[in-house]
CSV table of C-alpha atoms and ligand atoms in Angstrom, one decimal:
chain,number,residue,atom,x,y,z
J,55,MET,CA,0.0,0.0,0.0
J,56,THR,CA,1.4,3.5,-0.9
J,57,ARG,CA,1.1,6.0,1.8
J,58,VAL,CA,1.4,9.8,1.7
J,59,ARG,CA,4.4,10.5,4.0
J,60,ASN,CA,2.9,13.7,5.4
J,61,PHE,CA,2.0,13.3,9.0
J,62,ASP,CA,-1.4,14.9,8.5
J,63,THR,CA,-2.6,12.7,5.7
J,64,PHE,CA,-2.4,8.9,6.0
J,65,ASP,CA,-4.2,6.4,3.9
J,66,ALA,CA,-6.5,4.4,6.2
J,67,MET,CA,-4.9,1.2,7.4
J,68,ARG,CA,-6.4,-2.1,8.5
J,69,VAL,CA,-5.1,-2.8,12.0
J,70,LEU,CA,-5.3,-6.0,14.1
J,71,VAL,CA,-5.6,-5.2,17.8
J,72,THR,CA,-4.9,-8.2,20.0
J,73,GLY,CA,-6.6,-7.9,23.4
J,74,GLY,CA,-9.1,-5.4,21.8
J,75,ALA,CA,-11.9,-6.6,24.2
J,76,GLY,CA,-9.9,-5.5,27.2
J,77,TYR,CA,-9.6,-2.2,29.0
J,78,ILE,CA,-6.7,-0.6,27.1
J,79,GLY,CA,-7.3,-2.6,23.9
J,80,SER,CA,-10.9,-1.4,23.6
J,81,HIS,CA,-9.8,2.3,23.9
J,82,VAL,CA,-7.0,1.7,21.3
J,83,VAL,CA,-9.7,0.2,18.9
J,84,ARG,CA,-11.9,3.3,19.5
J,85,ALA,CA,-9.1,5.7,18.8
J,86,LEU,CA,-8.0,3.9,15.6
J,87,LEU,CA,-11.6,3.9,14.4
J,88,GLU,CA,-12.0,7.6,15.2
J,89,ALA,CA,-8.8,8.3,13.2
J,90,GLY,CA,-10.4,6.5,10.2
J,91,HIS,CA,-8.7,3.2,10.3
J,92,ALA,CA,-10.3,-0.2,10.0
J,93,VAL,CA,-9.9,-2.6,12.9
J,94,VAL,CA,-10.2,-6.3,13.7
J,95,VAL,CA,-9.7,-7.9,17.1
J,96,ILE,CA,-8.3,-11.1,18.4
J,97,ASP,CA,-9.2,-11.8,22.0
J,98,ASP,CA,-9.7,-15.0,24.0
J,99,LEU,CA,-11.9,-13.2,26.4
J,100,SER,CA,-9.9,-14.6,29.3
J,101,THR,CA,-10.0,-11.2,31.1
J,102,GLY,CA,-11.7,-9.2,28.4
J,103,HIS,CA,-15.4,-8.7,27.6
J,104,ARG,CA,-17.2,-9.4,24.4
J,105,VAL,CA,-19.4,-6.3,24.9
J,106,LEU,CA,-16.4,-4.0,24.8
J,107,ALA,CA,-15.6,-5.2,21.3
J,108,GLU,CA,-19.4,-5.0,20.4
J,109,ARG,CA,-19.6,-1.4,21.6
J,110,ASN,CA,-16.8,-0.6,19.1
J,111,GLY,CA,-18.7,-2.5,16.3
J,112,VAL,CA,-15.6,-4.4,15.2
J,113,ALA,CA,-15.1,-8.0,14.1
J,114,LEU,CA,-13.9,-10.2,17.1
J,115,TYR,CA,-11.9,-13.3,16.3
J,116,GLU,CA,-12.2,-15.2,19.5
J,117,GLY,CA,-9.1,-17.3,20.2
J,118,ASP,CA,-5.6,-17.3,21.6
J,119,LEU,CA,-3.3,-14.7,20.0
J,120,GLY,CA,-0.7,-17.5,19.4
J,121,ASP,CA,-3.2,-19.8,17.6
J,122,ARG,CA,-2.3,-19.9,13.9
J,123,ALA,CA,-5.8,-20.7,12.6
J,124,THR,CA,-7.1,-17.6,14.4
J,125,LEU,CA,-4.3,-15.5,13.1
J,126,ASP,CA,-4.9,-16.9,9.5
J,127,ARG,CA,-8.4,-15.6,9.8
J,128,ALA,CA,-7.7,-12.2,11.3
J,129,LEU,CA,-4.4,-11.1,9.6
J,130,PRO,CA,-5.2,-11.2,5.8
J,131,GLY,CA,-5.3,-7.6,4.5
J,132,CYS,CA,-3.9,-6.1,7.7
J,133,ASP,CA,-1.2,-3.3,7.5
J,134,ALA,CA,-0.2,-3.3,11.2
J,135,VAL,CA,-0.8,-5.0,14.5
J,136,VAL,CA,-1.2,-3.3,17.9
J,137,HIS,CA,-0.4,-6.1,20.3
J,138,VAL,CA,-2.1,-5.4,23.6
J,139,ALA,CA,-3.2,-8.9,24.7
J,140,GLY,CA,-1.4,-10.2,27.7
J,141,LYS,CA,-1.5,-11.4,31.3
J,142,ALA,CA,-0.9,-8.6,33.7
J,143,LEU,CA,-1.3,-9.5,37.3
J,144,VAL,CA,2.1,-9.1,39.2
J,145,PRO,CA,1.3,-11.3,42.3
J,146,GLU,CA,-0.2,-14.0,40.1
J,147,SER,CA,2.9,-14.0,37.9
J,148,VAL,CA,5.1,-14.6,41.1
J,149,ARG,CA,2.9,-17.5,42.2
J,150,ASP,CA,2.6,-19.1,38.7
J,151,PRO,CA,5.1,-17.7,36.2
J,152,GLY,CA,4.6,-20.3,33.5
J,153,PRO,CA,1.4,-18.9,31.9
J,154,TYR,CA,3.1,-15.4,31.9
J,155,PHE,CA,6.0,-16.6,29.7
J,156,ARG,CA,3.7,-18.7,27.6
J,157,VAL,CA,1.2,-15.9,26.8
J,158,ASN,CA,3.4,-12.8,27.0
J,159,ALA,CA,6.5,-14.1,25.3
J,160,GLU,CA,5.7,-17.4,23.4
J,161,ALA,CA,2.3,-16.6,22.1
J,162,GLY,CA,3.7,-13.2,21.1
J,163,ARG,CA,6.4,-14.9,19.0
J,164,ALA,CA,3.7,-17.0,17.3
J,165,LEU,CA,1.9,-13.8,16.5
J,166,LEU,CA,5.1,-12.5,14.8
J,167,GLU,CA,5.4,-15.7,12.8
J,168,GLY,CA,1.8,-15.3,11.6
J,169,MET,CA,2.5,-11.7,10.7
J,170,LEU,CA,5.5,-12.6,8.6
J,171,ALA,CA,3.5,-15.3,6.8
J,172,HIS,CA,0.9,-12.7,5.9
J,173,GLY,CA,3.4,-10.0,5.0
J,174,VAL,CA,2.6,-7.7,8.0
J,175,ARG,CA,5.6,-5.9,9.4
J,176,ARG,CA,4.4,-3.1,11.6
J,177,VAL,CA,3.8,-4.0,15.3
J,178,VAL,CA,3.2,-1.7,18.3
J,179,PHE,CA,3.5,-3.6,21.6
J,180,SER,CA,2.0,-3.0,25.1
J,181,SER,CA,5.0,-3.1,27.3
J,182,THR,CA,5.3,-1.8,30.9
J,183,CYS,CA,7.3,0.3,33.3
J,184,ALA,CA,7.6,-3.0,35.3
J,185,VAL,CA,10.6,-3.8,33.0
J,186,TYR,CA,12.7,-1.2,35.0
J,187,GLY,CA,12.3,-2.7,38.5
J,188,VAL,CA,13.4,-0.3,41.2
J,189,PRO,CA,14.7,2.8,39.4
J,190,GLU,CA,18.1,4.2,40.3
J,191,ARG,CA,16.9,7.7,39.5
J,192,LEU,CA,13.7,9.6,38.6
J,193,PRO,CA,12.3,10.4,36.2
J,194,ILE,CA,12.9,7.1,34.4
J,195,ALA,CA,14.3,7.3,30.8
J,196,GLU,CA,14.2,4.5,28.3
J,197,ASP,CA,17.9,3.8,28.7
J,198,ALA,CA,17.6,3.1,32.4
J,199,PRO,CA,18.7,-0.4,33.5
J,200,THR,CA,16.0,-3.0,33.0
J,201,ARG,CA,15.8,-5.3,36.0
J,202,PRO,CA,12.2,-6.5,36.4
J,203,LEU,CA,11.2,-7.6,39.9
J,204,SER,CA,8.4,-10.0,38.7
J,205,PRO,CA,7.9,-12.7,36.1
J,206,TYR,CA,5.3,-10.3,34.6
J,207,GLY,CA,7.9,-7.6,34.0
J,208,ALA,CA,10.5,-10.2,32.9
J,209,SER,CA,8.0,-11.8,30.4
J,210,LYS,CA,7.3,-8.3,28.8
J,211,LEU,CA,11.0,-7.6,28.6
J,212,ALA,CA,11.6,-11.0,27.0
J,213,PHE,CA,9.1,-10.1,24.3
J,214,GLU,CA,10.9,-6.8,23.7
J,215,HIS,CA,14.0,-8.8,23.0
J,216,VAL,CA,12.0,-11.1,20.6
J,217,LEU,CA,10.8,-8.0,18.8
J,218,ASP,CA,14.3,-6.7,18.6
J,219,ALA,CA,15.6,-10.0,17.1
J,220,TYR,CA,12.7,-10.2,14.6
J,221,GLY,CA,13.3,-6.6,13.6
J,222,ARG,CA,16.9,-7.3,12.8
J,223,ALA,CA,16.4,-10.7,11.2
J,224,PHE,CA,13.2,-10.3,9.3
J,225,GLY,CA,12.6,-6.6,8.9
J,226,VAL,CA,9.7,-6.4,11.3
J,227,LEU,CA,9.1,-2.8,12.4
J,228,PRO,CA,8.5,-2.9,16.1
J,229,LEU,CA,7.8,-0.3,18.7
J,230,ALA,CA,7.4,-1.1,22.4
J,231,LEU,CA,5.4,1.3,24.4
J,232,ARG,CA,6.2,1.1,28.1
J,233,TYR,CA,3.0,2.2,29.9
J,234,PHE,CA,3.2,3.6,33.4
J,235,ASN,CA,-0.2,3.5,35.3
J,236,VAL,CA,-3.1,3.7,33.0
J,237,ALA,CA,-6.3,5.1,34.4
J,238,GLY,CA,-9.6,6.7,33.5
J,239,ALA,CA,-12.3,5.8,30.9
J,240,HIS,CA,-13.7,6.9,27.6
J,241,ALA,CA,-15.6,10.2,27.6
J,242,LYS,CA,-18.7,8.5,26.3
J,243,GLY,CA,-18.9,6.3,29.4
J,244,ASP,CA,-19.2,3.1,27.5
J,245,LEU,CA,-15.6,1.8,27.8
J,246,GLY,CA,-13.6,1.6,31.0
J,247,GLU,CA,-11.6,-0.4,33.4
J,248,TRP,CA,-13.2,-3.8,34.1
J,249,HIS,CA,-10.9,-6.3,35.8
J,250,ASP,CA,-11.8,-9.1,38.1
J,251,PRO,CA,-10.0,-9.0,40.5
J,252,GLU,CA,-9.4,-5.3,40.3
J,253,THR,CA,-5.9,-4.6,41.4
J,254,HIS,CA,-5.6,-1.0,40.1
J,255,LEU,CA,-5.8,1.9,42.5
J,256,LEU,CA,-8.3,4.3,41.0
J,257,PRO,CA,-11.2,1.8,40.6
J,258,ASN,CA,-10.6,0.5,44.1
J,259,VAL,CA,-10.6,4.0,45.6
J,260,LEU,CA,-13.8,4.8,43.7
J,261,ARG,CA,-15.4,1.6,45.1
J,262,ALA,CA,-14.3,2.4,48.6
J,263,ALA,CA,-15.9,5.8,48.3
J,264,HIS,CA,-19.2,4.2,47.2
J,265,GLY,CA,-19.5,1.7,50.1
J,266,GLY,CA,-17.2,-1.1,48.8
J,267,ASP,CA,-14.3,-2.5,50.9
J,268,PRO,CA,-12.2,0.1,52.5
J,269,LEU,CA,-9.0,0.9,50.5
J,270,ASP,CA,-5.9,-1.0,51.6
J,271,LEU,CA,-3.2,1.6,51.8
J,272,PHE,CA,0.1,-0.3,51.4
J,273,GLY,CA,2.9,1.5,53.1
J,274,GLY,CA,2.8,5.0,54.7
J,275,ASP,CA,6.5,5.4,55.3
J,276,TYR,CA,8.0,5.7,51.8
J,277,PRO,CA,10.4,8.6,51.2
J,278,THR,CA,7.7,10.6,49.2
J,279,ARG,CA,5.8,13.8,49.8
J,280,ASP,CA,3.3,12.2,52.1
J,281,GLY,CA,4.8,8.7,52.8
J,282,THR,CA,2.6,6.9,50.3
J,283,ALA,CA,3.8,5.3,47.0
J,284,GLU,CA,4.0,7.6,44.0
J,285,ARG,CA,3.0,6.5,40.5
J,286,ASP,CA,2.7,8.2,37.1
J,287,TYR,CA,-1.0,8.0,36.0
J,288,ILE,CA,-1.8,8.5,32.4
J,289,HIS,CA,-5.3,8.8,31.0
J,290,VAL,CA,-6.3,5.8,28.8
J,291,GLU,CA,-7.6,8.1,26.0
J,292,ASP,CA,-4.2,9.8,25.9
J,293,LEU,CA,-2.5,6.4,25.9
J,294,ALA,CA,-4.8,5.2,23.1
J,295,ARG,CA,-4.0,8.2,20.9
J,296,ALA,CA,-0.3,7.5,21.2
J,297,HIS,CA,-0.9,4.1,19.6
J,298,VAL,CA,-2.6,5.7,16.6
J,299,VAL,CA,0.3,8.1,16.1
J,300,ALA,CA,2.8,5.2,16.5
J,301,VAL,CA,1.0,3.0,13.9
J,302,GLU,CA,0.9,5.9,11.5
J,303,ARG,CA,4.5,6.9,11.9
J,304,LEU,CA,6.2,3.5,12.3
J,305,ASP,CA,7.7,3.6,8.9
J,306,ASP,CA,9.1,7.0,9.4
J,307,LEU,CA,10.9,6.5,12.7
J,308,GLY,CA,14.3,6.9,11.0
J,309,PRO,CA,16.1,8.8,13.7
J,310,LEU,CA,15.0,6.2,16.3
J,311,ASP,CA,18.0,4.2,17.3
J,312,ARG,CA,16.9,0.6,16.8
J,313,ARG,CA,19.3,-0.9,19.3
J,314,HIS,CA,17.4,-2.6,22.1
J,315,ALA,CA,16.6,0.5,24.2
J,316,GLY,CA,15.9,2.3,21.0
J,317,LEU,CA,12.7,0.5,20.2
J,318,ALA,CA,11.0,1.5,23.4
J,319,LEU,CA,9.1,4.6,24.4
J,320,ASN,CA,7.8,5.5,27.8
J,321,LEU,CA,4.1,6.5,28.0
J,322,GLY,CA,3.5,8.6,31.1
J,323,ARG,CA,2.8,12.2,32.0
J,324,GLY,CA,6.1,12.8,33.6
J,325,ARG,CA,4.6,13.7,36.9
J,326,GLY,CA,3.5,11.4,39.8
J,327,ALA,CA,0.6,11.3,42.2
J,328,THR,CA,0.8,9.6,45.5
J,329,VAL,CA,-1.8,7.2,46.8
J,330,LEU,CA,-3.1,9.9,49.1
J,331,GLU,CA,-3.3,12.4,46.3
J,332,VAL,CA,-5.4,10.0,44.3
J,333,VAL,CA,-7.6,9.5,47.3
J,334,ARG,CA,-8.0,13.3,47.7
J,335,ALA,CA,-8.8,13.7,44.0
J,336,VAL,CA,-11.6,11.0,44.4
J,337,GLU,CA,-12.9,12.7,47.5
J,338,ASP,CA,-13.0,16.1,45.7
J,339,VAL,CA,-14.8,14.7,42.6
J,340,THR,CA,-17.3,12.5,44.5
J,341,GLY,CA,-17.8,14.6,47.6
J,342,ARG,CA,-17.5,11.3,49.6
J,343,PRO,CA,-14.9,10.2,52.1
J,344,VAL,CA,-12.7,7.2,51.2
J,345,PRO,CA,-12.5,4.8,54.1
J,346,ARG,CA,-9.0,3.2,54.3
J,347,ARG,CA,-6.9,0.7,56.2
J,348,GLU,CA,-3.2,1.1,56.8
J,349,ARG,CA,-1.2,-1.9,55.6
J,350,PRO,CA,2.5,-2.7,55.6
J,351,ARG,CA,4.5,-2.1,52.4
J,352,ARG,CA,4.1,-4.8,49.8
J,353,PRO,CA,7.4,-6.5,49.0
J,354,GLY,CA,8.9,-5.3,45.7
J,355,ASP,CA,6.8,-2.1,45.5
J,356,PRO,CA,9.1,0.8,44.6
J,357,ALA,CA,8.6,4.1,46.4
J,358,ALA,CA,8.1,6.1,43.2
J,359,LEU,CA,7.8,5.4,39.5
J,360,VAL,CA,7.7,8.4,37.2
J,361,ALA,CA,8.3,8.5,33.5
J,362,ASP,CA,10.6,10.7,31.6
J,363,PRO,CA,8.2,11.3,28.6
J,364,ALA,CA,10.7,13.3,26.6
J,365,ARG,CA,11.4,10.6,24.0
J,366,ALA,CA,7.8,9.9,23.2
J,367,ARG,CA,7.3,13.7,22.7
J,368,GLU,CA,10.4,13.9,20.5
J,369,VAL,CA,9.7,10.7,18.4
J,370,LEU,CA,5.9,10.7,18.2
J,371,GLY,CA,5.2,14.4,19.0
J,372,PHE,CA,3.1,12.9,21.8
J,373,GLN,CA,1.8,15.0,24.6
J,374,THR,CA,-0.9,14.1,27.2
J,375,ARG,CA,-4.0,16.3,27.5
J,376,HIS,CA,-5.7,14.9,30.6
J,377,ASP,CA,-4.9,15.4,34.2
J,378,LEU,CA,-5.6,13.2,37.3
J,379,ARG,CA,-9.0,14.9,37.9
J,380,ALA,CA,-10.1,14.0,34.3
J,381,MET,CA,-9.1,10.4,35.0
J,382,VAL,CA,-11.2,10.3,38.2
J,383,GLU,CA,-14.2,12.0,36.5
J,384,SER,CA,-14.2,9.6,33.5
J,385,ALA,CA,-13.7,6.5,35.6
J,386,LEU,CA,-16.5,7.6,37.9
J,387,ARG,CA,-18.8,8.1,34.8
J,388,PHE,CA,-18.0,4.6,33.6
J,389,MET,CA,-18.7,3.2,37.1
J,390,GLU,CA,-22.0,5.1,37.3
J,391,THR,CA,-23.2,4.1,33.8
J,392,SER,CA,-22.3,0.4,34.4
J,393,GLY,CA,-23.1,-0.3,38.0
J,394,ARG,CA,-21.4,0.9,41.2
J,395,GLN,CA,-19.9,-2.2,42.8
J,396,HIS,CA,-19.2,-4.0,39.5
J,397,PRO,CA,-18.1,-1.5,36.9
J,398,GLY,CA,-19.1,-2.7,33.5
J,399,ARG,CA,-21.7,-5.2,34.5
J,400,SER,CA,-24.6,-3.4,33.1
J,401,ALA,CA,-27.8,-5.0,32.0
J,402,SER,CA,-26.6,-4.9,28.4
J,403,ALA,CA,-23.2,-6.5,29.3
I,22,NAD,N1,-3.5,-1.3,32.8
I,22,NAD,C1,-2.3,-0.8,33.0
I,22,NAD,O1,-2.1,0.1,33.8
I,22,NAD,C2,-1.1,-1.4,32.3
I,22,NAD,C3,0.2,-0.9,32.6
I,22,NAD,C4,1.3,-1.4,31.9
I,22,NAD,C5,1.1,-2.3,30.9
I,22,NAD,N2,-0.2,-2.8,30.6
I,22,NAD,C6,-0.3,-3.8,29.5
I,22,NAD,O2,-1.4,-3.5,28.7
I,22,NAD,C7,-2.1,-4.6,28.3
I,22,NAD,C8,-3.5,-4.5,28.5
I,22,NAD,O3,-3.8,-4.3,29.8
I,22,NAD,P1,-5.3,-4.1,30.3
I,22,NAD,O4,-5.3,-3.4,31.6
I,22,NAD,O5,-6.2,-3.6,29.2
I,22,NAD,O6,-5.7,-5.6,30.6
I,22,NAD,P2,-7.0,-6.4,30.2
I,22,NAD,O7,-6.9,-7.7,31.0
I,22,NAD,O8,-8.3,-5.6,30.4
I,22,NAD,O9,-6.8,-6.7,28.7
I,22,NAD,C9,-6.0,-7.8,28.2
I,22,NAD,C10,-6.8,-8.4,27.0
I,22,NAD,O10,-6.0,-9.5,26.4
I,22,NAD,C11,-6.8,-10.6,26.3
I,22,NAD,N3,-6.0,-11.8,26.3
I,22,NAD,C12,-5.2,-12.2,27.4
I,22,NAD,N4,-4.5,-13.3,27.0
I,22,NAD,C13,-4.8,-13.6,25.7
I,22,NAD,C14,-4.5,-14.6,24.8
I,22,NAD,N5,-3.6,-15.5,25.1
I,22,NAD,N6,-5.0,-14.6,23.5
I,22,NAD,C15,-5.9,-13.6,23.2
I,22,NAD,N7,-6.3,-12.6,24.0
I,22,NAD,C16,-5.8,-12.6,25.3
I,22,NAD,C17,-7.8,-10.6,27.5
I,22,NAD,O11,-9.0,-11.3,27.3
I,22,NAD,C18,-8.1,-9.1,27.5
I,22,NAD,O12,-9.2,-8.7,26.7
I,22,NAD,C19,-1.4,-5.8,29.0
I,22,NAD,O13,-0.6,-6.5,28.1
I,22,NAD,C20,-0.6,-5.2,30.1
I,22,NAD,O14,0.5,-5.9,30.4
I,22,NAD,C21,-1.2,-2.4,31.3
């Protein structure tokens, strides 16, 4: 396909989004559709929800991302893949690492084989700041040491290495996007965070504010502004928009150094919020107190993880638009439209 190499005018592409029935994947699908691209989804619905694909009106190929028959149905005619599908629960990965390497690394490699068989070279991959482990300095740049603390982080880093090798050997054009803490929901209120169990902070703070279990506050003695752990929260709509730009510009990332650290970009806001700051933002937006229980630190939880977002700005021209309050407001809207205690479980779901 011939493309106009002007960043404002791209021919529409056909993009396969793996994990497109999940939280982040469904937002990436929506952003690609809004930018005029065609989208198909592979998802095994292990943690995703059919209704999130249905709400985007895209074809869902239900199956494992490493399954060749499923790939042979979904890949024909595709110009690019956004590979979001994966297993992402850190404690589960510590207890039972096998499935993490099978899905996050091995099935990902099978996806690349399928792509090569169908002549698809462009791939944008959902990586994570968990590849860095405990940072030596903040903010964290892409060339910081990668010393993951969990099998989850190790499996994501392993796949970055696979991408690098396939890029060199077979001309695959990969880009790994290392997400920091993704939060918020789509402005329309029909897509949002819907995990079971929910381990992410913002939905759990919102639930606590609405009569759910009190919030477990792990660690109050970190060397941060208020003693609670600091993370870099990025709005899921900002994050999704970065994928659209990445897919459209993948062929043009000439200046990007494609040595290992060169194919990764951090996606964060470059500013952190502590747990108590998130709690206060929820209390402000909802007008409700957030009951909480003090708990000891969790082993392996760094005091602070904040992205240096300079490289994504330089390479993709990417800048975030939404602040923490916007994340809270949109997550609350999703929760209200889909049921307070069980976000997403609406009558239509
Ligand atoms: N949510 C975050 O803050 C965050 C941060 C860093 C990285 N990430 C990465 O982003 C990705 C998406 O995270 P999410 O929060 O949307 O999770 P999610 O569980 O909502 O989405 C993952 C999707 O992948 C699908 N899936 C899982 N294994 C599959 C398989 N073998 N074959 C086909 N489909 C499969 C699931 O059914 C689900 O729809 C993950 O890869 C995760 O590692 C997320």
